[in-house]
Structure formats: C-alpha cells, structure tokens
CSV table of C-alpha atoms in Angstrom, one decimal:
chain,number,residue,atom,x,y,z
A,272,UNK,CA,0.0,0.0,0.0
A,273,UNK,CA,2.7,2.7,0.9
A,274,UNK,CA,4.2,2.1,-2.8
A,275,UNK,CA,0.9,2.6,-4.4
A,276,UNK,CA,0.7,6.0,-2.5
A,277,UNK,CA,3.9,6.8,-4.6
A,278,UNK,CA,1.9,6.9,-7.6
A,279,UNK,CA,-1.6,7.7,-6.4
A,280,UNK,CA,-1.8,11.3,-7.9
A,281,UNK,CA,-2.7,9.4,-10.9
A,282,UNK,CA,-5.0,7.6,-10.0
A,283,UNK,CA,-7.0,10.4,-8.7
A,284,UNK,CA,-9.3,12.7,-10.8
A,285,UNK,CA,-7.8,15.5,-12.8
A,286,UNK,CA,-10.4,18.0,-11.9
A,287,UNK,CA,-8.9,20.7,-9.4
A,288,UNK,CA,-11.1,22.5,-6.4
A,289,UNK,CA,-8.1,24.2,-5.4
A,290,UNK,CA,-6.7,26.1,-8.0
A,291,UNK,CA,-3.2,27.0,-8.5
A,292,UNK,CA,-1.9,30.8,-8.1
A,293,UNK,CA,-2.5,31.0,-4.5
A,294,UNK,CA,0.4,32.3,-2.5
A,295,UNK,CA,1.4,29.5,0.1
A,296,UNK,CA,5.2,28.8,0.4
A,297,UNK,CA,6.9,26.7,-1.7
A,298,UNK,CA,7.4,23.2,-0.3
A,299,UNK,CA,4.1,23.8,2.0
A,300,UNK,CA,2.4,20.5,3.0
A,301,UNK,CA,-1.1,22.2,4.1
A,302,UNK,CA,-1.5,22.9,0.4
A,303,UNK,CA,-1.1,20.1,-0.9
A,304,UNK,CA,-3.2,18.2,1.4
A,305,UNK,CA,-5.9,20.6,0.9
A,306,UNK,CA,-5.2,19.6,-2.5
A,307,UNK,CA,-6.1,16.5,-2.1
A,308,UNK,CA,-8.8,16.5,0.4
A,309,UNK,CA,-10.4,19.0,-2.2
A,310,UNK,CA,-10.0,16.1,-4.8
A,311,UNK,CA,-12.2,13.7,-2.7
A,312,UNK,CA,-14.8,16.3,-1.2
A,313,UNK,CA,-15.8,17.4,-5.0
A,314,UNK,CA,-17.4,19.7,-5.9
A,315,UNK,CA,-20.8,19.2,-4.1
A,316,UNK,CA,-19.5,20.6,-1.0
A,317,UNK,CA,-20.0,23.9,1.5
A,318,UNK,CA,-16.7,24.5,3.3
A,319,UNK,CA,-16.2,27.0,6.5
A,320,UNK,CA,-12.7,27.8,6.4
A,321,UNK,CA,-11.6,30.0,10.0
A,322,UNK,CA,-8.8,32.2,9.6
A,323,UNK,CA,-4.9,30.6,9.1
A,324,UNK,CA,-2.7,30.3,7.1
A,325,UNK,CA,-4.7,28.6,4.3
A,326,UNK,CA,-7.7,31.3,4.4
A,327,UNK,CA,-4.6,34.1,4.0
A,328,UNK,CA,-2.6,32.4,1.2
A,329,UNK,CA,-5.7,31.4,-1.0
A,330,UNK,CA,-8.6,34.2,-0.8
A,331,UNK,CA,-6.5,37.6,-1.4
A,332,UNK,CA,-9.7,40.0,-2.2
A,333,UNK,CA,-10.6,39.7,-5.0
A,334,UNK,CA,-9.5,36.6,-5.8
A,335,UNK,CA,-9.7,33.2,-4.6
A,336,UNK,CA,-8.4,29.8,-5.1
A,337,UNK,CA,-11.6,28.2,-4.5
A,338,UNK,CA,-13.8,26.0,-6.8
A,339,UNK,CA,-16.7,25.2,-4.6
A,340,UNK,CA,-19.2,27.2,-1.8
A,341,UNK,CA,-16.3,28.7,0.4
A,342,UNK,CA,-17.0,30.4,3.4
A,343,UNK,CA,-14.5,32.4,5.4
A,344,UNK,CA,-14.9,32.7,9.1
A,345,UNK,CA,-13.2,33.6,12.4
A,346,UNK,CA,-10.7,32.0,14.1
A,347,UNK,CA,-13.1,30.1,17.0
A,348,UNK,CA,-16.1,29.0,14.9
A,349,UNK,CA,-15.6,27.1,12.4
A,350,UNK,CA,-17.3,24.4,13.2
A,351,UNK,CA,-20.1,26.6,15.1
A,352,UNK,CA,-20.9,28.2,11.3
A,353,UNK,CA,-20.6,24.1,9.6
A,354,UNK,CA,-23.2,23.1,12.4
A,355,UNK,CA,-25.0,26.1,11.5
A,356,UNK,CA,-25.1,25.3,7.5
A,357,UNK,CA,-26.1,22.0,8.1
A,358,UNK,CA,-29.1,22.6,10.2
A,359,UNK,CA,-30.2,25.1,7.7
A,360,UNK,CA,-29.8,22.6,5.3
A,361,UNK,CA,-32.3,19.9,6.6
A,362,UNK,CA,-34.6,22.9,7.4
A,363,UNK,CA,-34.5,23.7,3.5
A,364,UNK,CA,-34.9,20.0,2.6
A,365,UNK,CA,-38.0,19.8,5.2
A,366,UNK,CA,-39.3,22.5,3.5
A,367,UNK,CA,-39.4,21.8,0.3
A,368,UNK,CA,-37.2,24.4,-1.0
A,369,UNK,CA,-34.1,22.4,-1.7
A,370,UNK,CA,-33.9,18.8,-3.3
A,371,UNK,CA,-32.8,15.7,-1.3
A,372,UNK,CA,-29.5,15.3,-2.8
A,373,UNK,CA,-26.3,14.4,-0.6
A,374,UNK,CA,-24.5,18.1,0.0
A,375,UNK,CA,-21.1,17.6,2.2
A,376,UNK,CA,-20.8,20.4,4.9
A,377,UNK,CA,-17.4,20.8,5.7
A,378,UNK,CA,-14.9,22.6,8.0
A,379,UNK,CA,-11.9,23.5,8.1
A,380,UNK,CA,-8.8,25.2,10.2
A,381,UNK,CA,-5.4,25.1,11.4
A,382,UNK,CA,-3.7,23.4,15.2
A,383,UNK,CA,-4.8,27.3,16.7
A,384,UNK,CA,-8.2,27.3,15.3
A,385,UNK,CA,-8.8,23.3,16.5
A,386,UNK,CA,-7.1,22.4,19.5
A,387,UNK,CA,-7.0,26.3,20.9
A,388,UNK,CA,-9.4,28.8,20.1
A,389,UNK,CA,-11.8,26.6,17.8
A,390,UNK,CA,-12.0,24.1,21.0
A,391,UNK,CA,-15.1,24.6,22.3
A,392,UNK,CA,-17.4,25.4,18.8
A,393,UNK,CA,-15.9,21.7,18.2
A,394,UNK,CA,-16.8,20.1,21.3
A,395,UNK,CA,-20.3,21.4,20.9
A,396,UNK,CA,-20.9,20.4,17.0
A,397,UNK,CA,-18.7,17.0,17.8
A,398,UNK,CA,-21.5,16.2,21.2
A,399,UNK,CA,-24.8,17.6,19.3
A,400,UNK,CA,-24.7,15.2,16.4
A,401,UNK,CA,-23.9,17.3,13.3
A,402,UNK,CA,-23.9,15.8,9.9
A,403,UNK,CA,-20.7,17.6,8.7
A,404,UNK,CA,-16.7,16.6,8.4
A,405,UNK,CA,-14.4,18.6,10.4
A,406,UNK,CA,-10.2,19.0,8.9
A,407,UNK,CA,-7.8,20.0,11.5
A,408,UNK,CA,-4.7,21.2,9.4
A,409,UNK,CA,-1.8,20.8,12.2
A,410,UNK,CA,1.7,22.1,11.0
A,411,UNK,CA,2.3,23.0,15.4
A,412,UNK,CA,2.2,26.4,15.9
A,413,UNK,CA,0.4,29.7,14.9
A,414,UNK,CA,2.7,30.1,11.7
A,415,UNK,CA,0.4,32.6,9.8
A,416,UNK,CA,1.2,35.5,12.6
A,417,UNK,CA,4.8,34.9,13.1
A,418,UNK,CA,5.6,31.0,14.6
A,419,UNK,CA,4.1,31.8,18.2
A,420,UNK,CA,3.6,27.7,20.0
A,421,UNK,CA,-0.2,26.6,20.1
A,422,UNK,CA,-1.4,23.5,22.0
A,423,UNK,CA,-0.4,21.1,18.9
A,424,UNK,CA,3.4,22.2,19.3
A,425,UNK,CA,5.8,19.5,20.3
A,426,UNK,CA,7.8,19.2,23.0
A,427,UNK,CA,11.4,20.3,22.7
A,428,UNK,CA,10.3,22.5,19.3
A,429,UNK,CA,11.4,26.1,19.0
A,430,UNK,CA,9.3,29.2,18.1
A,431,UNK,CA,8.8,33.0,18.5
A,432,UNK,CA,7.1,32.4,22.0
A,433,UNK,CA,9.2,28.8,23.2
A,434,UNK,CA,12.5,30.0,22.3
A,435,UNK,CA,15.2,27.9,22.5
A,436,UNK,CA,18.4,29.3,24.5
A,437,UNK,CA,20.4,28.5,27.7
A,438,UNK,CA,17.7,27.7,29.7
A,439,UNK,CA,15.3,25.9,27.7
A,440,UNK,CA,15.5,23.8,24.6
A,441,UNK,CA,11.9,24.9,23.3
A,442,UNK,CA,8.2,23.7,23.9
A,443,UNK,CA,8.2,22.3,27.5
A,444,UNK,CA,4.5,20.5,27.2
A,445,UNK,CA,3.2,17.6,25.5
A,446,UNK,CA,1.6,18.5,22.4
A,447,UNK,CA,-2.0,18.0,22.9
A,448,UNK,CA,-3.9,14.6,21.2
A,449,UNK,CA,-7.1,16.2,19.4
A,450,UNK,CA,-7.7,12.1,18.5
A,451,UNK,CA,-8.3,11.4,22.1
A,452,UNK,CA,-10.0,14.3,23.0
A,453,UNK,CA,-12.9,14.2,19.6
A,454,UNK,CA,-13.0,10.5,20.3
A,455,UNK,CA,-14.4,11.2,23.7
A,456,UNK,CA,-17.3,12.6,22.3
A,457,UNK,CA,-18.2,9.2,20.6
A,458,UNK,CA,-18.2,10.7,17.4
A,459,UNK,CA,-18.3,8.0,14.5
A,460,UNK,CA,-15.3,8.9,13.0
A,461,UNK,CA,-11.9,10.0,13.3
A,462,UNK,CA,-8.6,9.2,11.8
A,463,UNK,CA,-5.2,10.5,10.9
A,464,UNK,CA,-4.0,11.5,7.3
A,465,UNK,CA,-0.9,13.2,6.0
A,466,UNK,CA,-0.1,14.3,2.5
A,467,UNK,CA,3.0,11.9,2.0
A,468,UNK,CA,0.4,9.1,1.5
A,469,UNK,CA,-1.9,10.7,-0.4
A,470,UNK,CA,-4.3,7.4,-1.2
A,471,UNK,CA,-5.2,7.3,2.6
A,472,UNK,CA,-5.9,10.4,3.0
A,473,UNK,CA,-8.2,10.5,0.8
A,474,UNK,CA,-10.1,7.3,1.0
A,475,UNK,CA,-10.2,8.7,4.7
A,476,UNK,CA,-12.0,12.0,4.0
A,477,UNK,CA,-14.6,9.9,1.4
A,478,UNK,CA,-15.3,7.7,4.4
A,479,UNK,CA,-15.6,10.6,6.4
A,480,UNK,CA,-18.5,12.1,4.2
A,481,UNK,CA,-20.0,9.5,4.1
A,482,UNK,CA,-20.6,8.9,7.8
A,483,UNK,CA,-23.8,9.7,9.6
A,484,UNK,CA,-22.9,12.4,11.8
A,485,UNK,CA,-19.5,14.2,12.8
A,486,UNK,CA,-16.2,12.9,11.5
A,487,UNK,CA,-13.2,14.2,12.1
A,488,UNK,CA,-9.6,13.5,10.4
A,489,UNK,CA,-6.6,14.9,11.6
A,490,UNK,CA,-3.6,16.1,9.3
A,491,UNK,CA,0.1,16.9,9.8
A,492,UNK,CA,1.2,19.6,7.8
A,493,UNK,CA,4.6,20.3,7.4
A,494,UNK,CA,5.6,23.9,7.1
A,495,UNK,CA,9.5,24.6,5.7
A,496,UNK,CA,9.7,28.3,7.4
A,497,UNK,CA,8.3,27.2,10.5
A,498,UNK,CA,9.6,23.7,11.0
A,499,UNK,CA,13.1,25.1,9.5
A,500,UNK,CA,13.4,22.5,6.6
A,501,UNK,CA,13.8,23.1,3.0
A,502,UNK,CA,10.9,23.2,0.6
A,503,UNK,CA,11.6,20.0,-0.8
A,504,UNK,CA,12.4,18.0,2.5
A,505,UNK,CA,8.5,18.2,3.1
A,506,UNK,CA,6.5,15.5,2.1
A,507,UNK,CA,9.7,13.4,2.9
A,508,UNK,CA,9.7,14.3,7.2
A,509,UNK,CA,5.8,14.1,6.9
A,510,UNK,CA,6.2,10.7,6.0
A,511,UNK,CA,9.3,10.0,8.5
A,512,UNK,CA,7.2,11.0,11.2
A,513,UNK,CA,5.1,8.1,10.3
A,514,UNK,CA,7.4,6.0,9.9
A,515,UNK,CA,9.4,7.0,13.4
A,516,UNK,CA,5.9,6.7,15.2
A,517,UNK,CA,5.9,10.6,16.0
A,518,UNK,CA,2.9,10.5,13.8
A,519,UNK,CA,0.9,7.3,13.2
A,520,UNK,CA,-2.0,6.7,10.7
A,521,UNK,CA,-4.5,5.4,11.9
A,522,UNK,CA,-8.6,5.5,12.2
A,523,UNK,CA,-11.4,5.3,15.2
A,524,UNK,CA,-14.4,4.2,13.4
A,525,UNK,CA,-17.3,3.6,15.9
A,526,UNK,CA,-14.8,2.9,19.1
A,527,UNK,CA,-12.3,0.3,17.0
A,528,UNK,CA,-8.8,1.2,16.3
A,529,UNK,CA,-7.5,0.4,13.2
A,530,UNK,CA,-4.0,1.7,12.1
A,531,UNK,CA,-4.1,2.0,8.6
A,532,UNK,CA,-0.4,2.3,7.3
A,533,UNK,CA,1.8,0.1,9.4
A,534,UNK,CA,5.2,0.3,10.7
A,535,UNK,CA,7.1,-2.9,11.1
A,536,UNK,CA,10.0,-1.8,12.8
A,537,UNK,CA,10.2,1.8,14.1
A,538,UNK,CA,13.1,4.7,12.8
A,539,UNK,CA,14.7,6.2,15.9
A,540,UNK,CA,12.8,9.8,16.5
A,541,UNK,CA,16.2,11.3,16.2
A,542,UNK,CA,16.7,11.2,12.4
A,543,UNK,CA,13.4,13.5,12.1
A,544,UNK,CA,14.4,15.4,14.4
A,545,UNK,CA,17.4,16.4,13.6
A,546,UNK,CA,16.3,17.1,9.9
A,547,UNK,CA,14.4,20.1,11.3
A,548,UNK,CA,16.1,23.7,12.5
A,549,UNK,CA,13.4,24.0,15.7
A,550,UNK,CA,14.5,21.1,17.4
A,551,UNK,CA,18.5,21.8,16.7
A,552,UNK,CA,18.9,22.9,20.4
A,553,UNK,CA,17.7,19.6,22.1
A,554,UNK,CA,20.0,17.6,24.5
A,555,UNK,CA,20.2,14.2,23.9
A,556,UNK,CA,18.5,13.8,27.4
A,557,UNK,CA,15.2,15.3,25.7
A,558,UNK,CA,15.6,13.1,22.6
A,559,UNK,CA,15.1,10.1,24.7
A,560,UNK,CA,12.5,11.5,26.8
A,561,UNK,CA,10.7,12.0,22.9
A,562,UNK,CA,11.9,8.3,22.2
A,563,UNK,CA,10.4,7.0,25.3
A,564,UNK,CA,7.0,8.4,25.0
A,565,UNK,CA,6.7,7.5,21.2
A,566,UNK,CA,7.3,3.7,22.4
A,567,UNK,CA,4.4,3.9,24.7
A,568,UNK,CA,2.2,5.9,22.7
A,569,UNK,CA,2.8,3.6,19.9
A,570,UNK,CA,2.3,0.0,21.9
A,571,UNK,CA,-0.8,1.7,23.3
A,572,UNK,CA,-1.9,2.1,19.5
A,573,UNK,CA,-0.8,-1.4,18.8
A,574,UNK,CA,-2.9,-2.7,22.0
A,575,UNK,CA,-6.1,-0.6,20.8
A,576,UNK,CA,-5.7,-1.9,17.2
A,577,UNK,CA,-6.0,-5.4,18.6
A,578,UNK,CA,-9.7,-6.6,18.1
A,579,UNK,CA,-11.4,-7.1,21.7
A,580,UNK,CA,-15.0,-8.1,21.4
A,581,UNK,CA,-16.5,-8.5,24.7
A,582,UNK,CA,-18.8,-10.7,23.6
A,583,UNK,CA,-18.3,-14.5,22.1
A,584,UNK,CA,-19.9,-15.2,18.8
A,585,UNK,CA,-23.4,-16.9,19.3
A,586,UNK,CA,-22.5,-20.2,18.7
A,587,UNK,CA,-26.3,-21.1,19.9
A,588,UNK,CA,-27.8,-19.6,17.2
A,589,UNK,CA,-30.8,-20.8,16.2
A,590,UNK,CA,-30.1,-23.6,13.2
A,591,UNK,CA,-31.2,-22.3,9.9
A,592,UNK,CA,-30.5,-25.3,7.4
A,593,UNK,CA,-31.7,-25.4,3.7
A,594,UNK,CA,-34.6,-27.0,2.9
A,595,UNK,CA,-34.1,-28.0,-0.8
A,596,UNK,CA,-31.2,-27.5,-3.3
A,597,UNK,CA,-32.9,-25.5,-4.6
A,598,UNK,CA,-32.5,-22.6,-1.4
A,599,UNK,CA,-28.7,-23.3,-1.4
A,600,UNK,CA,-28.0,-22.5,-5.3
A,601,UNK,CA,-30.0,-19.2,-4.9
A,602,UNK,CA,-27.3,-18.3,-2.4
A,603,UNK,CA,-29.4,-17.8,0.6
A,604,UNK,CA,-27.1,-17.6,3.9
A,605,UNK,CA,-27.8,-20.0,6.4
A,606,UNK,CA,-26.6,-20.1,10.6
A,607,UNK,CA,-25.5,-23.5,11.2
A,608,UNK,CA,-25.5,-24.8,15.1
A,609,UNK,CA,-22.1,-25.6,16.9
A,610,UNK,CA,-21.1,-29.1,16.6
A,611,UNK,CA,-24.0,-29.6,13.8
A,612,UNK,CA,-23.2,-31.2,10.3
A,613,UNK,CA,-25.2,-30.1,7.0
C-alpha cells in the first residue's frame, strides 16, 4: 500500500477544487493536502474555512483559489458556522425548498483554530450530532502571525514564543492529542492523514462524508519556514514521522482502532528530528525522553488496534438449514448450530 501512495496522484481525478496561483510557500504540505482532500470532497460541497494560514494564502480579495461554496470565518467558529449550514440545510430540505441530494458540509482550520481557540465550537458540533466533516490542518504552531507555540506544538520544538536558549530547549508540554479528546465525544469517525500518503488520506476523507454524523480527520502539515526545513524536504519528514511513530496513521471508526499504514520496525525519532532547525537545540537527554514516550504511545496504538470483542460469537444460534437444493443455489445464507453437520 505505501508504494501505491507513490503513484496515487494518478490515480485520482484531474479535476482541481483548489486552483493553482494562490500564495502559500513553496514546499508547503497544508496545500497540498488541501489539494487532495479537495480532490475527494468534489465539488458538491460547502466548506467554512476559520482564519490561518490557508484562508490568508488562497482568498486575497478579490481573488480566490476556491472552486466550490467557500465560506471564510473567524478563528473560533468554524465548526459553530458548519453546524449552523447543516441545520439550515435539513430545514431547507424539510421544507421543500431544496432537493434531497447528498450536499457535504465541511470545515476546516489550522492546530490554533482546532485544538486552541476553535476548542469549544468543536466540542459542541462533535456532542450535538452534526452531519458535517471537520479537517484539522496541524503544521504545530500559529505560523500565519509569526511562529508563536499553540497547544499542537511539540515538546522540545522552538518558536517565537518557546524560544530555544540556555535555559530551555523549546516547547516544554506535550503536544495536545485532538484524537483522544474528539473520540471522547463518541463521534463515529476520526482518523489521521498526511499528504505523504496521499491514497489514505483520501479514501479517509470519502469515508468521512460518508458517515452519519460528525467525522473528524486529523492532518500533519509540514511547514518549511516554521519547522526550519527546506521546501523539498517536506513530504519526505511528513512521512518520517510516520514511519518513526511521531505520527501514526490510523482511524477510530465507531470505538475500533484500526492503524491504517503500518510500521514494522520503528526509525529512531532522532533522524526526524534532527532534519528540522526548531529542534537543533535539544540535549540528547530530551531526545530520549521523545523516544520513550513514542514507544508507549505507539504500543498503546498497537494494543487498541487489537480486536477485543467483549462478547463471544453466538454459537447457539438458532439452526437455519436449507430445505431443498434449490434454497442453497439461490445463495441464501444459512446459521448452522455448533457441533451440527449439514
């Protein structure tokens, strides 16, 4: 599967939602996830977009980058205004005044706009039930206004407001997991994408629409100013975080853990981190303080992956046999009893 990501551009359609011209950095992995997210959303789509990086590189008035319903909102409610389109919606559709059709509602925002300041318009759209999919673009820090931390910031990284120095090396929390926190809602979907593999991302954001209810998907960014690497180093650390553990793929679909792209054998978390200028100041101390809580993080992944039905298969299920030979070449299923021979 991770070769056929190589190549998966391909096999994806040609039409483009996101049109080229807008004025994101070069090398910058938010755009080209939006990219493809766009791809698999289509055109039948409203999108709220809060303010970050994205809203400022691709909507300079009067232009846009935009090929579908695009709304611009502030940085806390994002997913207030989704909620908000999708309730309209059904009103429209009870009323007569719109057809039935299937019309995604979408939202969208950077690490600030999710995990800070867009915290609580999620919680509440995530707990009442709203029909919509909700993309948190994470590249770890406010890097539209100047690379101050956010919550999604890692430990040990450097920015404009965790400076790295004599006394500290950086960030000195844990970056905050946004997959635990909308999973406690009970929502029916969340996962993990990144644009390195391409093919999972996006068969994540069509299952996404295609849930009943919230769904949530989660996806690292890299950003060459911000993370200090060079514009074509991107897509290559997004995928070594995957493959050091720093940032699994995986998906929550109705409680079960499933890791989508494994990892055999993990890369020590040093060789992506020292590919990147903001963590050039950590001691080797902090490196395996990193490397001890990727272990654990990633054999508590492992364990949740493992399938642990609490209840046994029915083996006393009512016997169901065929009664002619006819019934069994029509393909009819039958339930036969433990221990019983057809």
């Amino acid at each position: 599967m991770s070769d056929a990501n190589v190549y998966a551009v391909k096999t994806l359609t040609s039409k483009e939602y996101f049109a080229p011209g807008h004025r994101a950095c070069s090398g910058c992995g938010q755009a080209v996830a939006v990219r493809m997210v766009q791809k698999a959303l289509g055109r039948n789509v409203i999108m709220a977009s809060a303010t970050g990086c994205m809203e400022v590189v691709s909507s300079p008035f009067p232009q846009s980058s935009w090929e579908i319903p695009w709304i611009h909102v502030a940085f806390e409610n994002a997913a207030a205004v989704a909620s908000g389109i999708e309730a309209g919606l059904k009103a429209q559709r009870r009323k007569g005044k719109i057809d039935g059709r299937k019309i995604t509602v979408a939202a969208m925002a950077g690490d600030g706009g999710t995990a800070d300041i867009g915290l609580q318009a999620l919680s509440g759209a995530l707990e009442r039930g709203h029909d919509f999919l909700y993309v948190c673009y994470d590249n770890e820090a406010y890097m539209n206004t100047g690379v101050q931390r956010s919550s999604a910031t890692p430990f040990g990284a450097a920015t404009t407001t965790s400076p790295a120095g004599s006394v500290n090396s950086g960030q000195l929390t844990w970056k905050k997991n946004m997959m635990r926190i909308t999973a406690a809602h009970d929502i029916p979907y969340a996962a993990t994408a990144s644009p390195s593999h391409p093919l999972d991302l996006v068969e994540k954001i069509k299952k996404g629409m295609e849930t009943k209810g919230p769904a949530y998907i989660h996806v690292l960014s890299p950003c060459p100013p911000g993370w200090g690497i060079s514009a074509e180093d991107s897509i290559q650390l997004a995928r070594l975080a995957i493959e050091t553990g720093i940032f699994p793929l995986f998906e929550i679909e109705k409680g079960r853990h499933k890791i989508t792209v494994e990892v055999e054998t993990l890369v020590p978390v040093e060789q992506y981190l020292k590919k990147q200028g903001r963590f050039k100041r950590l001691s080797s101390e902090m490196v395996e303080m990193i490397q001890q809580r990727v272990c654990k993080q990633w054999q508590e992944l492992k364990s949740n992956s493992q399938d642990k039905s609490c209840i046994k298969p029915n083996n006393d299920a009512e016997t169901v046999l065929p009664e002619s030979e006819g019934e069994m070449e029509a393909g009819k299923i039958f339930r036969i009893k433990a221990g019983a021979t057809a």
